[in-house]
Backbone as CSV, one residue per row, in Angstrom:
resi,resn,N_x,N_y,N_z,CA_x,CA_y,CA_z,C_x,C_y,C_z
1,LEU,-10.261,2.976,6.767,-10.671,4.303,6.407,-9.391,5.055,6.764
2,LEU,-8.629,4.889,7.973,-7.394,5.461,8.418,-6.164,5.143,7.536
3,TYR,-6.225,3.951,7.071,-5.127,3.281,6.098,-5.286,4.269,4.660
4,GLY,-6.436,4.525,4.414,-6.779,5.345,3.195,-6.350,6.617,3.306
5,LEU,-6.433,7.091,4.644,-6.208,8.425,4.867,-4.791,8.683,4.927
6,SER,-4.027,7.607,5.722,-2.642,7.817,5.602,-1.984,7.539,4.260
7,ASP,-2.646,7.113,3.019,-2.028,7.064,1.611,-2.563,8.312,1.127
8,VAL,-3.356,8.958,1.178,-3.721,10.202,0.753,-2.823,11.491,1.648
9,LEU,-2.597,11.348,2.770,-1.459,12.115,3.374,-0.249,11.963,2.733
10,ASN,0.147,10.647,2.591,1.475,10.357,1.805,1.587,11.232,0.459
11,GLU,0.647,10.795,0.054,0.772,11.313,-1.645,0.819,12.880,-1.450
12,MET,0.431,13.652,-0.884,0.298,15.247,-0.468,1.629,15.542,-0.087
13,ILE,2.293,14.706,0.756,3.596,14.996,1.324,4.515,14.949,0.206
14,LEU,4.318,13.859,-0.774,5.456,13.495,-1.843,5.270,14.710,-3.056
15,LYS,3.678,14.982,-3.374,3.684,15.337,-4.290,3.392,17.108,-4.279
16,LYS,2.564,17.193,-3.399,2.529,18.865,-3.068,3.657,19.466,-2.568
17,PHE,4.257,18.799,-1.286,5.163,19.516,-0.490,6.806,19.281,-1.118
18,LYS,6.596,18.474,-2.312,7.870,17.805,-3.050,8.928,17.281,-1.776
19,ALA,8.301,16.723,-1.053,9.713,15.837,-0.016,10.259,14.627,-0.758
20,PRO,11.538,14.927,-0.557,12.456,13.800,-1.419,12.117,12.496,-0.578
21,PRO,12.126,11.336,-1.843,11.518,10.137,-1.061,12.745,9.494,-0.137
22,ASN,13.639,9.774,-0.192,14.737,9.147,1.089,14.397,10.116,2.242
23,GLU,14.021,11.301,2.323,13.738,12.030,3.347,12.375,11.431,4.131
24,TYR,11.413,11.372,3.266,10.000,10.724,3.442,10.094,9.083,4.245
25,LEU,11.302,8.518,3.491,11.503,7.009,4.139,12.054,7.091,5.504
26,GLY,12.984,7.871,5.466,13.692,8.141,6.466,12.954,8.623,7.797
27,MET,11.869,9.609,7.613,11.017,9.864,8.403,9.905,9.035,8.996
28,ILE,9.405,8.227,8.091,8.697,7.243,8.144,9.104,6.051,9.100
29,GLY,10.414,5.830,8.858,11.320,4.754,9.748,11.806,5.273,10.936
30,LEU,12.009,6.177,11.158,12.232,6.873,12.537,11.399,7.166,13.540
31,PHE,10.109,7.549,12.900,8.973,7.576,13.490,8.177,6.479,13.884
32,GLY,8.334,5.803,13.027,7.381,4.158,12.895,8.469,3.204,13.797
33,ALA,9.502,3.615,14.118,10.662,2.688,14.791,10.169,3.319,16.285
34,LEU,10.020,4.514,16.599,9.864,5.172,18.068,8.332,4.586,18.465
35,ILE,7.316,4.826,17.839,6.436,4.258,18.333,5.955,3.249,18.558
36,CYS,6.690,2.265,17.604,6.238,0.696,17.778,7.363,0.298,18.853
37,PHE,8.143,0.864,18.921,9.221,0.385,20.291,8.602,0.755,21.391
38,THR,7.766,2.177,21.631,6.991,2.342,22.765,5.984,1.420,23.086
39,GLN,5.117,1.218,22.042,3.966,0.167,22.188,4.463,-0.911,22.498
40,ALA,5.501,-1.581,22.114,5.971,-2.993,22.314,6.543,-3.084,23.709
41,ILE,7.245,-1.815,24.291,7.451,-1.588,25.696,6.501,-1.701,26.789
42,ILE,5.449,-1.028,26.347,4.130,-1.007,27.099,3.329,-2.022,27.142
43,PHE,2.948,-2.737,26.078,1.983,-3.537,25.860,2.607,-5.080,25.792
44,GLU,3.530,-5.359,25.212,4.178,-6.540,25.091,5.544,-6.696,25.738
45,ARG,5.797,-6.293,26.937,7.005,-6.534,27.604,7.198,-7.746,27.895
46,GLN,6.581,-8.849,28.138,6.521,-9.959,28.596,7.267,-11.087,27.349
47,HIS,6.650,-10.600,26.178,6.891,-10.913,24.794,8.268,-10.915,24.809
48,PHE,8.694,-9.312,24.804,10.022,-8.918,24.617,10.891,-9.565,25.442
49,ALA,10.911,-9.721,26.617,11.874,-10.164,27.541,11.898,-11.966,27.155
50,THR,10.615,-12.656,26.580,11.016,-14.066,26.285,11.619,-14.243,25.113
51,PHE,11.464,-13.205,24.056,12.285,-13.314,22.898,13.756,-12.966,22.951
52,PHE,14.051,-12.313,24.119,15.409,-12.340,24.025,16.132,-13.178,24.895
53,THR,15.265,-13.944,25.876,16.062,-14.731,26.995,15.956,-16.192,26.612
54,ASN,14.671,-16.858,26.037,14.606,-17.957,25.816,15.399,-18.801,24.549
55,ASP,15.862,-19.995,24.403,16.438,-20.394,23.364,15.576,-20.860,22.332
56,THR,14.265,-20.629,22.509,13.371,-20.830,21.461,12.239,-19.614,21.372
57,VAL,11.641,-19.546,20.151,10.836,-18.337,20.329,9.332,-18.927,20.371
58,THR,8.246,-18.799,20.896,7.186,-19.309,20.998,6.224,-18.458,20.729
59,ASP,5.102,-18.691,19.687,3.933,-18.055,19.206,3.013,-17.908,20.546
60,PHE,2.841,-16.702,20.895,2.217,-16.544,21.892,0.469,-16.390,21.444
61,GLN,0.275,-16.344,20.345,-1.144,-16.108,19.721,-2.320,-16.803,20.268
62,SER,-1.822,-17.911,19.769,-2.878,-19.037,19.702,-2.325,-20.424,19.772
63,PRO,-3.019,-21.421,20.265,-2.465,-22.679,20.059,-3.009,-23.332,18.707
64,TYR,-2.290,-24.162,17.898,-2.887,-24.477,16.836,-2.637,-26.094,16.573
65,VAL,-2.926,-26.859,15.695,-2.867,-28.192,15.601,-1.600,-28.665,14.934
66,ILE,-0.803,-29.535,15.209,0.248,-30.030,14.468,0.002,-31.615,14.348
67,GLY,-0.522,-31.830,13.349,-0.460,-33.358,13.151,-1.978,-33.762,13.672
68,ASP,-1.975,-34.847,14.939,-2.792,-35.019,15.980,-2.704,-34.225,17.118
69,ASP,-1.707,-33.641,17.523,-1.465,-32.976,18.696,-2.278,-31.436,18.428
70,ILE,-3.200,-31.314,19.815,-3.944,-30.127,19.504,-3.681,-29.235,20.580
71,GLY,-3.114,-27.977,20.500,-2.847,-27.151,21.617,-1.417,-26.846,21.832
72,VAL,-0.771,-27.327,20.847,0.984,-27.106,20.677,1.256,-25.898,20.280
73,LEU,2.006,-25.375,20.979,2.610,-23.720,20.604,3.532,-24.096,19.493
74,ARG,3.446,-23.114,18.748,4.831,-22.977,17.543,5.959,-22.412,18.272
75,THR,6.897,-23.230,18.110,8.256,-22.659,18.591,9.454,-22.742,17.364
76,CYS,10.347,-21.693,17.466,11.401,-21.778,16.487,12.477,-21.587,17.519
77,THR,13.944,-21.699,16.772,15.159,-21.419,17.589,15.604,-20.170,17.429
78,LYS,16.245,-19.589,18.363,16.534,-17.959,18.400,16.995,-17.465,17.030
79,SER,18.036,-18.263,16.249,18.223,-17.470,15.170,17.365,-17.573,14.023
80,ASP,16.394,-18.586,14.113,15.060,-18.250,13.064,14.509,-17.142,13.582
81,GLY,14.086,-17.051,14.609,13.238,-15.711,15.389,13.742,-14.310,14.848
82,TRP,15.037,-14.532,14.521,16.100,-13.007,14.686,15.748,-13.078,13.069
83,LEU,15.807,-14.236,12.216,15.632,-14.379,10.897,14.457,-13.628,10.569
84,PHE,13.247,-14.281,11.133,11.932,-13.841,10.838,12.147,-12.097,11.361
85,LEU,12.431,-11.752,12.167,12.223,-10.225,12.632,13.002,-9.358,11.541
86,PHE,14.076,-10.053,11.069,14.794,-9.262,9.903,14.076,-9.329,8.478
87,GLY,13.418,-10.482,8.242,12.720,-10.572,7.244,11.439,-9.630,7.116
88,SER,10.911,-9.459,8.445,9.628,-8.731,8.716,10.188,-7.185,8.150
89,ILE,11.335,-6.774,8.825,11.546,-5.443,8.506,12.098,-4.901,7.306
90,VAL,12.793,-6.115,6.521,12.930,-6.070,5.218,11.668,-5.652,4.260
91,ALA,10.865,-6.766,4.807,9.377,-6.615,3.739,8.612,-5.138,3.920
92,SER,8.564,-4.765,5.299,8.228,-3.353,5.337,8.884,-2.446,4.695
93,TYR,10.282,-2.411,4.690,11.052,-1.420,3.887,10.707,-1.304,2.658
94,LEU,10.639,-2.339,2.198,10.260,-2.752,0.550,8.716,-2.119,0.465
95,THR,7.971,-2.527,1.092,6.548,-2.231,0.983,6.659,-0.673,0.787
96,TYR,6.881,0.234,2.047,6.886,1.642,2.098,7.391,2.134,0.804
97,PHE,8.892,1.547,0.416,9.796,2.277,-0.715,9.178,1.914,-1.939
98,VAL,8.317,0.896,-2.379,7.587,0.553,-3.305,6.318,1.656,-3.621
99,MET,5.682,2.057,-2.251,4.451,2.721,-2.142,4.967,4.157,-2.563
100,CYS,6.186,4.356,-1.722,6.648,6.098,-2.123,6.820,6.404,-3.337
101,HIS,7.209,5.566,-4.090,7.542,5.532,-5.614,6.385,5.503,-6.429
102,PHE,5.337,4.681,-5.951,4.321,4.535,-6.627,3.186,5.773,-6.593
103,LEU,3.296,6.438,-5.286,2.786,7.428,-5.373,3.031,8.769,-5.555
104,ILE,4.750,8.779,-6.027,5.088,9.872,-6.770,4.584,9.895,-8.083
105,ILE,4.323,8.594,-8.973,3.902,8.725,-10.449,2.390,8.512,-10.640
106,SER,1.728,7.956,-9.564,0.190,7.785,-9.686,-0.342,8.316,-8.261
107,GLU,-1.628,7.980,-7.934,-2.276,8.428,-6.906,-2.714,7.389,-5.732
108,ALA,-3.308,7.976,-4.546,-3.282,7.110,-3.540,-4.912,6.387,-3.681
109,ALA,-5.736,7.077,-4.569,-6.813,6.330,-5.056,-6.695,4.929,-5.580
110,LEU,-5.742,5.065,-6.376,-5.525,3.838,-7.378,-4.757,2.695,-6.675
111,LEU,-3.714,3.134,-5.636,-2.736,2.567,-4.717,-4.039,1.656,-3.809
112,ASN,-4.894,2.475,-3.398,-5.970,1.503,-2.151,-6.794,0.883,-3.216
113,LEU,-7.415,1.401,-4.412,-8.030,0.184,-5.153,-7.603,-1.089,-5.631
114,SER,-6.024,-0.879,-5.838,-5.188,-1.889,-6.329,-5.041,-2.970,-5.067
115,LEU,-4.561,-2.316,-3.948,-4.534,-3.128,-2.731,-5.888,-4.032,-2.501
116,ILE,-6.985,-3.545,-2.947,-8.031,-4.345,-2.531,-8.343,-5.538,-3.360
117,THR,-7.630,-5.500,-4.378,-7.838,-6.359,-5.273,-6.869,-7.561,-4.607
118,SER,-6.020,-7.268,-4.024,-4.967,-8.411,-3.537,-5.781,-9.526,-2.899
119,ASP,-7.095,-9.264,-2.681,-7.752,-10.627,-1.803,-7.833,-11.725,-3.020
120,PHE,-7.959,-10.953,-4.415,-8.155,-12.089,-5.310,-6.986,-13.056,-5.278
121,TRP,-5.985,-12.542,-5.158,-4.689,-13.398,-5.462,-4.513,-14.502,-4.366
122,ALA,-4.786,-13.945,-2.780,-5.084,-14.705,-2.039,-6.051,-15.807,-2.006
123,VAL,-7.296,-15.551,-2.709,-8.241,-16.661,-2.680,-7.846,-17.430,-3.669
124,GLY,-7.193,-16.947,-5.125,-6.576,-17.805,-5.887,-5.541,-18.951,-5.441
125,PHE,-4.905,-18.420,-4.396,-3.846,-19.380,-4.056,-4.531,-20.322,-2.942
126,VAL,-5.624,-19.924,-2.364,-6.536,-21.012,-1.404,-7.250,-21.921,-2.418
127,VAL,-7.725,-21.582,-3.310,-8.412,-22.336,-4.491,-7.412,-23.394,-4.954
128,VAL,-6.323,-22.915,-5.519,-5.514,-23.737,-6.360,-4.787,-24.645,-5.301
129,VAL,-3.916,-24.093,-4.184,-3.198,-24.967,-3.069,-4.074,-25.772,-2.300
130,GLU,-5.014,-25.286,-1.572,-5.967,-25.843,-0.774,-7.253,-26.386,-0.907
131,ASP,-7.635,-26.393,-2.100,-9.025,-26.582,-2.632,-10.092,-26.386,-1.846
132,ILE,-9.996,-24.982,-1.340,-11.359,-24.336,-0.644,-11.761,-23.482,-1.262
133,ILE,-13.299,-23.884,-1.624,-13.737,-22.871,-2.702,-14.605,-21.719,-1.929
134,PRO,-14.277,-20.352,-1.943,-14.779,-19.354,-1.405,-16.669,-19.262,-1.423
135,GLU,-17.168,-18.551,-0.322,-18.735,-18.153,-0.474,-18.759,-17.520,-1.695
136,PRO,-20.101,-17.696,-2.154,-20.710,-16.791,-3.453,-20.457,-15.635,-3.081
137,LEU,-20.822,-14.726,-1.799,-20.630,-13.486,-1.681,-19.042,-13.069,-1.983
138,PHE,-18.138,-13.787,-2.128,-16.768,-13.384,-2.081,-16.970,-12.899,-3.487
139,TYR,-17.275,-13.842,-4.467,-17.483,-13.132,-5.993,-18.231,-12.068,-6.199
140,VAL,-19.103,-11.861,-5.266,-20.078,-10.726,-5.706,-19.377,-9.403,-5.210
141,SER,-18.293,-9.295,-3.973,-17.621,-8.185,-3.412,-16.309,-8.155,-4.493
142,LEU,-15.889,-9.151,-5.116,-14.896,-9.286,-6.033,-14.897,-8.674,-7.409
143,SER,-16.156,-8.899,-7.711,-16.828,-7.812,-8.916,-16.773,-6.541,-8.905
144,PHE,-17.594,-6.436,-7.759,-17.974,-4.801,-7.232,-16.466,-4.176,-7.321
145,THR,-15.403,-4.871,-6.566,-14.162,-4.219,-6.629,-13.534,-3.996,-7.950
146,ILE,-13.530,-4.848,-8.810,-12.974,-5.043,-10.253,-13.660,-3.705,-10.970
147,VAL,-15.195,-3.970,-10.863,-15.977,-2.744,-11.608,-15.400,-1.697,-11.017
148,GLY,-15.316,-1.237,-10.050,-14.781,0.086,-9.306,-13.617,0.431,-9.869
149,LEU,-12.620,-0.608,-10.051,-11.162,-0.225,-10.603,-11.147,0.063,-11.960
150,LEU,-11.933,-0.641,-12.755,-12.159,-0.179,-13.750,-12.962,1.129,-14.314
151,LEU,-13.903,1.458,-13.585,-14.517,2.776,-13.699,-13.386,3.537,-13.328
152,TYR,-12.997,3.467,-12.173,-11.724,4.629,-11.724,-10.720,4.787,-12.954
153,GLN,-10.247,3.734,-13.598,-9.331,3.692,-14.606,-9.897,4.491,-16.155
154,SER,-10.984,4.217,-16.071,-11.960,4.644,-17.619,-11.922,6.312,-17.440
155,GLY,-11.890,6.935,-16.469,-12.128,8.328,-16.437,-10.997,9.106,-16.422
156,PRO,-11.144,10.370,-16.293,-9.716,11.298,-16.508,-9.055,11.052,-15.323
157,ILE,-7.720,11.259,-15.253,-6.986,11.127,-13.782,-7.029,12.338,-13.516
158,PRO,-7.488,12.143,-12.194,-7.423,13.896,-11.313,-6.464,14.397,-11.151
159,THR,-5.191,13.945,-11.274,-3.837,14.551,-11.252,-3.751,15.605,-12.243
160,GLU,-3.887,14.768,-13.528,-3.739,15.778,-14.916,-4.958,16.744,-14.999
161,ARG,-6.113,16.353,-14.426,-7.165,17.417,-14.280,-6.746,18.639,-13.477
162,GLN,-5.995,18.563,-12.500,-5.756,19.496,-11.482,-4.258,20.194,-12.481
163,HIS,-3.466,19.603,-13.104,-2.571,20.157,-13.566,-2.963,21.040,-14.814
164,HIS,-4.192,20.713,-15.695,-4.721,21.185,-16.554,-5.372,22.613,-16.106
165,ASN,-5.969,22.475,-15.262,-6.795,23.534,-14.365,-5.582,24.412,-13.851
166,SER,-4.602,24.044,-13.433,-3.487,25.304,-12.877,-2.967,25.964,-13.784
167,GLN,-2.574,25.215,-14.902,-2.098,25.876,-16.110,-2.848,26.937,-16.900
168,ALA,-4.327,26.562,-17.014,-5.152,27.376,-17.515,-5.357,28.855,-16.646
169,ALA,-5.235,28.516,-15.198,-5.256,29.707,-14.563,-4.183,30.656,-14.925
170,THR,-2.922,30.331,-15.012,-1.874,31.074,-15.068,-1.448,31.294,-16.719
171,SER,-2.503,30.803,-17.678,-1.985,31.166,-18.986,-2.594,32.580,-19.490
172,PRO,-1.669,33.285,-20.448,-2.338,34.476,-20.585,-3.425,34.616,-21.853
173,LEU,-3.646,33.478,-22.224,-4.937,33.161,-23.132,-6.175,33.282,-22.590
174,PRO,-7.350,33.902,-22.943,-8.564,33.626,-22.340,-8.987,32.198,-22.199
175,PRO,-9.741,31.971,-21.291,-10.113,30.542,-21.085,-11.412,30.514,-21.960
176,ASP,-11.066,29.693,-23.042,-12.028,29.271,-23.946,-11.872,28.102,-24.787
177,ASP,-12.809,27.297,-24.489,-12.827,26.005,-24.492,-12.914,25.416,-26.097
178,ASN,-13.509,26.580,-26.855,-13.220,26.411,-28.482,-12.038,26.861,-29.277
179,TYR,-11.083,26.998,-28.275,-9.538,27.781,-28.824,-9.077,26.406,-29.586
180,SER,-8.488,26.745,-30.617,-7.840,25.658,-31.264,-6.635,26.041,-31.948
181,VAL,-5.559,25.661,-32.279,-4.559,26.211,-33.271,-5.127,26.245,-34.316
182,PRO,-4.544,27.725,-35.021,-5.060,28.259,-36.101,-4.634,27.143,-37.451
183,LYS,-5.574,26.942,-38.776,-5.493,26.144,-39.485,-4.049,26.536,-40.392
184,THR,-3.424,26.221,-40.760,-2.598,26.314,-41.924,-2.987,26.216,-43.309
185,ALA,-2.644,27.089,-44.256,-3.098,26.783,-45.554,-2.573,25.551,-46.311
186,LYS,-3.286,24.579,-47.116,-2.627,23.682,-47.558,-2.197,24.289,-49.020
187,LYS,-1.503,23.638,-49.746,-0.926,24.085,-50.970,-1.866,24.623,-51.789
188,GLY,-1.723,25.877,-52.300,-2.765,26.277,-53.418,-4.218,26.640,-52.625
189,GLU,-4.219,26.921,-50.990,-5.565,27.092,-50.695,-5.541,28.561,-49.568
190,LEU,-6.404,28.973,-49.702,-6.447,30.541,-49.255,-7.088,30.135,-47.296
191,VAL,-6.182,30.757,-46.531,-6.877,30.507,-45.052,-7.753,31.877,-44.845
């Protein structure tokens, strides 16, 4: 719910207030970094200290199975840890960059509906690579999502409807749905 609200507010900032994409991305990055850094210092101080002091970076989330060893924590070298951190930052930037430009040319509702269909690609990967077949309810929910996306796309675009209504309000012509361009006479015909 909050993610969808965030996308709608981002669309409003980019379209209604005509914020330049570079300024929008800069503010998202600045305040996002400040908020995340503050949260990390408050809630993840120990993990931060471990990341910057140890020679290996350990995944503190949960143990997992490596071959026959149960309960082995994942570790990586310090340089790999920095590489993963940098990769995460680049991926986040590219996500917000693409979403920013998508919201300029389209709308938040289509973005959110399209993001919901990303589960299809994840399950396709799981079926093809790992040979795991999803539960039947997954197919029901996927069909609802696809039908919703198709229904949304089959209707008029809400932003064009709003643009048409705002033009009609400023037009000097009376609002008449039956108004059409006057016919021109064909050769040899009276109008």
